[in-house]
């Protein structure tokens, strides 16, 4: 009896030792991975992209019940608001018709003036439409995974928009899927212009729904409702893409509400924008 | 005869992989685009719920290796700093394995209460690791608080599903 109990305690000790050894080994591996992740983003990105590609079909299948649930909730929300929505849409339609006629006039005038001044046009951006397959929201990161990758011509750094405005930029490209860092992610920094005066600033994500404007300059005044658009500086994004409007100003922060609503992202467009970069220094 | 042996082995292997697979499915379900306003910005952390539940109720089938792998998969899928979730889950498991008496209470209320402490510590740890590794300013504490509340709120439902699976497969 005594022999048996000592045998069990010895087995328990061996198991404990093995468990402790595994724990320490895995902790060391984790720290090594962290270091590699910091030091060599290229290899990490390649592995992460390959892994995301691998999981894409499963994520798509898992999305089917989630989509059905969200569609059901959306239908109920829409049914409740259908009358109000109809009245608002009629009003919007009237306003938009007025703006449409004004915009057509201004576009024609703009074209004529550009022709007179020999203005070189901005390069047109080609577009790829992609479906959102995963939305990795949360307190720690704000990104989405879309269909389309290397084979579709998607490249790191390209702007991603929906029908209303800028959504984010490509940060990881796999063979058949890509990751889009949303504009409200804490790592997102976008050169923007603010208001009618077009003040240069940077839109900085903070993982909340309202990213903030930084590096605006002390003497520049911004008002509530001022529009925020991409500046096109650094050639990363086409200039003039709508982003949002200023909704809060206090001593510390200027916050922007983005036009592109996160919960309505189903399809997005990736802009293959190329800036003329054939400058040569002699 | 050999085929039977193979099927038996496969059966045992699949059963032992169930905790890992079910938590992975929860993580994958979590990143499906829900398109429900307000829900997409803050998500419960299913990996912490799963790691806690299976480490408490089936520690022999949810080893450090399972926790580490799930953490790594979560980091890759969420685009987080690599290693942040692995380190968080490994720490959660280390606490549970070393204080098993504290967690091996049959009452659901007590297990949930213990989870509320573990989850709080785990989220703070993850928040600090990600902030250090990302070299950015620390993300909003309010979002972290919402994530904590949401994770706590999702625990009973997740635990109910896990218990159903546990009863179905292991009893």
PDB file of C-alpha atoms in Angstrom, chain A residues 107-226:
ATOM      1  CA  UNK A 107     -17.088  70.138 -62.926  1.00  0.00           C
ATOM      2  CA  UNK A 108     -17.508  71.581 -66.406  1.00  0.00           C
ATOM      3  CA  UNK A 109     -16.046  74.896 -65.261  1.00  0.00           C
ATOM      4  CA  UNK A 110     -13.162  73.071 -63.540  1.00  0.00           C
ATOM      5  CA  UNK A 111     -12.346  71.104 -66.680  1.00  0.00           C
ATOM      6  CA  UNK A 112     -12.312  74.291 -68.767  1.00  0.00           C
ATOM      7  CA  UNK A 113     -10.015  76.095 -66.313  1.00  0.00           C
ATOM      8  CA  UNK A 114      -7.662  73.105 -66.089  1.00  0.00           C
ATOM      9  CA  UNK A 115      -7.439  73.037 -69.867  1.00  0.00           C
ATOM     10  CA  UNK A 116      -6.658  76.746 -69.982  1.00  0.00           C
ATOM     11  CA  UNK A 117      -3.915  76.386 -67.355  1.00  0.00           C
ATOM     12  CA  UNK A 118      -2.497  73.094 -68.726  1.00  0.00           C
ATOM     13  CA  UNK A 119      -2.902  71.378 -65.350  1.00  0.00           C
ATOM     14  CA  UNK A 120      -1.500  67.841 -65.183  1.00  0.00           C
ATOM     15  CA  UNK A 121      -4.210  65.505 -63.949  1.00  0.00           C
ATOM     16  CA  UNK A 122      -3.755  63.267 -60.917  1.00  0.00           C
ATOM     17  CA  UNK A 123      -3.171  59.645 -61.924  1.00  0.00           C
ATOM     18  CA  UNK A 124      -6.399  57.674 -61.877  1.00  0.00           C
ATOM     19  CA  UNK A 125      -6.592  54.871 -59.362  1.00  0.00           C
ATOM     20  CA  UNK A 126      -7.564  51.397 -60.554  1.00  0.00           C
ATOM     21  CA  UNK A 127      -9.985  49.621 -58.252  1.00  0.00           C
ATOM     22  CA  UNK A 128     -10.430  46.064 -57.024  1.00  0.00           C
ATOM     23  CA  UNK A 129     -13.629  45.135 -55.222  1.00  0.00           C
ATOM     24  CA  UNK A 130     -13.198  42.697 -52.338  1.00  0.00           C
ATOM     25  CA  UNK A 131     -15.493  41.086 -49.773  1.00  0.00           C
ATOM     26  CA  UNK A 132     -14.945  41.431 -46.036  1.00  0.00           C
ATOM     27  CA  UNK A 133     -14.530  37.932 -44.557  1.00  0.00           C
ATOM     28  CA  UNK A 134     -13.417  38.745 -41.018  1.00  0.00           C
ATOM     29  CA  UNK A 135     -13.721  41.688 -38.697  1.00  0.00           C
ATOM     30  CA  UNK A 136     -11.142  41.510 -35.953  1.00  0.00           C
ATOM     31  CA  UNK A 137     -12.474  44.278 -33.767  1.00  0.00           C
ATOM     32  CA  UNK A 138     -11.778  44.591 -30.088  1.00  0.00           C
ATOM     33  CA  UNK A 139      -9.936  46.733 -27.607  1.00  0.00           C
ATOM     34  CA  UNK A 140      -6.514  45.783 -28.941  1.00  0.00           C
ATOM     35  CA  UNK A 141      -6.661  46.082 -32.724  1.00  0.00           C
ATOM     36  CA  UNK A 142      -9.015  47.283 -35.417  1.00  0.00           C
ATOM     37  CA  UNK A 143      -8.593  45.460 -38.701  1.00  0.00           C
ATOM     38  CA  UNK A 144     -10.531  43.468 -41.261  1.00  0.00           C
ATOM     39  CA  UNK A 145      -9.576  40.610 -43.560  1.00  0.00           C
ATOM     40  CA  UNK A 146     -10.694  40.840 -47.183  1.00  0.00           C
ATOM     41  CA  UNK A 147     -10.707  38.489 -50.148  1.00  0.00           C
ATOM     42  CA  UNK A 148      -8.037  39.175 -52.743  1.00  0.00           C
ATOM     43  CA  UNK A 149      -4.295  39.177 -52.429  1.00  0.00           C
ATOM     44  CA  UNK A 150      -1.046  39.107 -54.390  1.00  0.00           C
ATOM     45  CA  UNK A 151      -2.605  37.389 -57.382  1.00  0.00           C
ATOM     46  CA  UNK A 152      -5.168  40.197 -57.709  1.00  0.00           C
ATOM     47  CA  UNK A 153      -2.532  42.906 -57.651  1.00  0.00           C
ATOM     48  CA  UNK A 154      -3.156  44.034 -54.094  1.00  0.00           C
ATOM     49  CA  UNK A 155      -0.081  45.508 -52.438  1.00  0.00           C
ATOM     50  CA  UNK A 156       0.875  46.693 -48.995  1.00  0.00           C
ATOM     51  CA  UNK A 157       0.033  50.347 -48.347  1.00  0.00           C
ATOM     52  CA  UNK A 158      -2.862  50.655 -50.817  1.00  0.00           C
ATOM     53  CA  UNK A 159      -5.911  52.637 -49.717  1.00  0.00           C
ATOM     54  CA  UNK A 160      -9.185  50.840 -49.047  1.00  0.00           C
ATOM     55  CA  UNK A 161     -12.481  52.680 -49.426  1.00  0.00           C
ATOM     56  CA  UNK A 162     -16.179  51.945 -49.466  1.00  0.00           C
ATOM     57  CA  UNK A 163     -18.918  53.913 -51.199  1.00  0.00           C
ATOM     58  CA  UNK A 164     -18.788  56.664 -48.536  1.00  0.00           C
ATOM     59  CA  UNK A 165     -15.169  57.157 -47.689  1.00  0.00           C
ATOM     60  CA  UNK A 166     -11.769  55.864 -46.604  1.00  0.00           C
ATOM     61  CA  UNK A 167     -11.802  52.633 -44.605  1.00  0.00           C
ATOM     62  CA  UNK A 168      -8.095  51.946 -44.055  1.00  0.00           C
ATOM     63  CA  UNK A 169      -4.966  50.684 -45.729  1.00  0.00           C
ATOM     64  CA  UNK A 170      -3.542  47.288 -46.655  1.00  0.00           C
ATOM     65  CA  UNK A 171      -0.958  46.118 -44.139  1.00  0.00           C
ATOM     66  CA  UNK A 172      -0.590  42.433 -44.959  1.00  0.00           C
ATOM     67  CA  UNK A 173      -0.994  40.662 -48.279  1.00  0.00           C
ATOM     68  CA  UNK A 174      -1.393  36.937 -48.705  1.00  0.00           C
ATOM     69  CA  UNK A 175      -2.051  34.938 -51.818  1.00  0.00           C
ATOM     70  CA  UNK A 176      -5.834  35.087 -51.590  1.00  0.00           C
ATOM     71  CA  UNK A 177      -6.534  37.355 -48.611  1.00  0.00           C
ATOM     72  CA  UNK A 178      -5.295  40.663 -47.234  1.00  0.00           C
ATOM     73  CA  UNK A 179      -5.478  42.522 -43.948  1.00  0.00           C
ATOM     74  CA  UNK A 180      -6.764  46.085 -43.836  1.00  0.00           C
ATOM     75  CA  UNK A 181      -5.697  48.266 -40.909  1.00  0.00           C
ATOM     76  CA  UNK A 182      -8.733  50.445 -40.188  1.00  0.00           C
ATOM     77  CA  UNK A 183      -8.313  54.207 -39.799  1.00  0.00           C
ATOM     78  CA  UNK A 184      -9.307  54.044 -36.143  1.00  0.00           C
ATOM     79  CA  UNK A 185      -6.639  51.465 -35.223  1.00  0.00           C
ATOM     80  CA  UNK A 186      -4.093  52.813 -32.750  1.00  0.00           C
ATOM     81  CA  UNK A 187      -1.278  52.224 -35.260  1.00  0.00           C
ATOM     82  CA  UNK A 188      -2.960  54.138 -38.085  1.00  0.00           C
ATOM     83  CA  UNK A 189      -1.551  57.555 -39.131  1.00  0.00           C
ATOM     84  CA  UNK A 190      -2.945  59.267 -42.230  1.00  0.00           C
ATOM     85  CA  UNK A 191      -1.938  62.638 -43.703  1.00  0.00           C
ATOM     86  CA  UNK A 192      -5.131  64.700 -44.020  1.00  0.00           C
ATOM     87  CA  UNK A 193      -6.484  68.148 -44.831  1.00  0.00           C
ATOM     88  CA  UNK A 194      -9.010  69.698 -42.478  1.00  0.00           C
ATOM     89  CA  UNK A 195     -11.818  72.104 -43.312  1.00  0.00           C
ATOM     90  CA  UNK A 196     -12.281  74.491 -46.232  1.00  0.00           C
ATOM     91  CA  UNK A 197      -8.885  76.067 -45.530  1.00  0.00           C
ATOM     92  CA  UNK A 198      -7.279  72.656 -46.073  1.00  0.00           C
ATOM     93  CA  UNK A 199      -4.978  72.677 -43.037  1.00  0.00           C
ATOM     94  CA  UNK A 200      -2.461  69.853 -43.119  1.00  0.00           C
ATOM     95  CA  UNK A 201      -2.583  67.445 -40.190  1.00  0.00           C
ATOM     96  CA  UNK A 202      -2.361  63.781 -39.299  1.00  0.00           C
ATOM     97  CA  UNK A 203      -5.345  61.617 -38.437  1.00  0.00           C
ATOM     98  CA  UNK A 204      -4.312  59.287 -35.655  1.00  0.00           C
ATOM     99  CA  UNK A 205      -6.305  56.207 -34.669  1.00  0.00           C
ATOM    100  CA  UNK A 206      -7.003  55.463 -31.020  1.00  0.00           C
ATOM    101  CA  UNK A 207      -8.933  52.163 -31.244  1.00  0.00           C
ATOM    102  CA  UNK A 208     -12.157  54.055 -30.546  1.00  0.00           C
ATOM    103  CA  UNK A 209     -14.870  55.033 -33.016  1.00  0.00           C
ATOM    104  CA  UNK A 210     -13.497  58.562 -33.226  1.00  0.00           C
ATOM    105  CA  UNK A 211      -9.866  58.971 -34.348  1.00  0.00           C
ATOM    106  CA  UNK A 212      -8.156  62.250 -33.433  1.00  0.00           C
ATOM    107  CA  UNK A 213      -6.355  64.959 -35.355  1.00  0.00           C
ATOM    108  CA  UNK A 214      -2.751  65.638 -34.383  1.00  0.00           C
ATOM    109  CA  UNK A 215       0.011  67.968 -35.609  1.00  0.00           C
ATOM    110  CA  UNK A 216      -2.471  70.607 -36.717  1.00  0.00           C
ATOM    111  CA  UNK A 217      -0.494  73.684 -35.710  1.00  0.00           C
ATOM    112  CA  UNK A 218      -1.385  76.083 -32.926  1.00  0.00           C
ATOM    113  CA  UNK A 219      -2.784  79.021 -34.884  1.00  0.00           C
ATOM    114  CA  UNK A 220      -5.043  77.006 -37.117  1.00  0.00           C
ATOM    115  CA  UNK A 221      -8.699  77.121 -36.240  1.00  0.00           C
ATOM    116  CA  UNK A 222     -11.006  74.175 -36.762  1.00  0.00           C
ATOM    117  CA  UNK A 223     -14.776  74.180 -36.314  1.00  0.00           C
ATOM    118  CA  UNK A 224     -17.294  71.471 -35.628  1.00  0.00           C
ATOM    119  CA  UNK A 225     -18.514  69.901 -38.848  1.00  0.00           C
ATOM    120  CA  UNK A 226     -15.291  70.619 -40.797  1.00  0.00           C
TER     121      UNK A 226
END
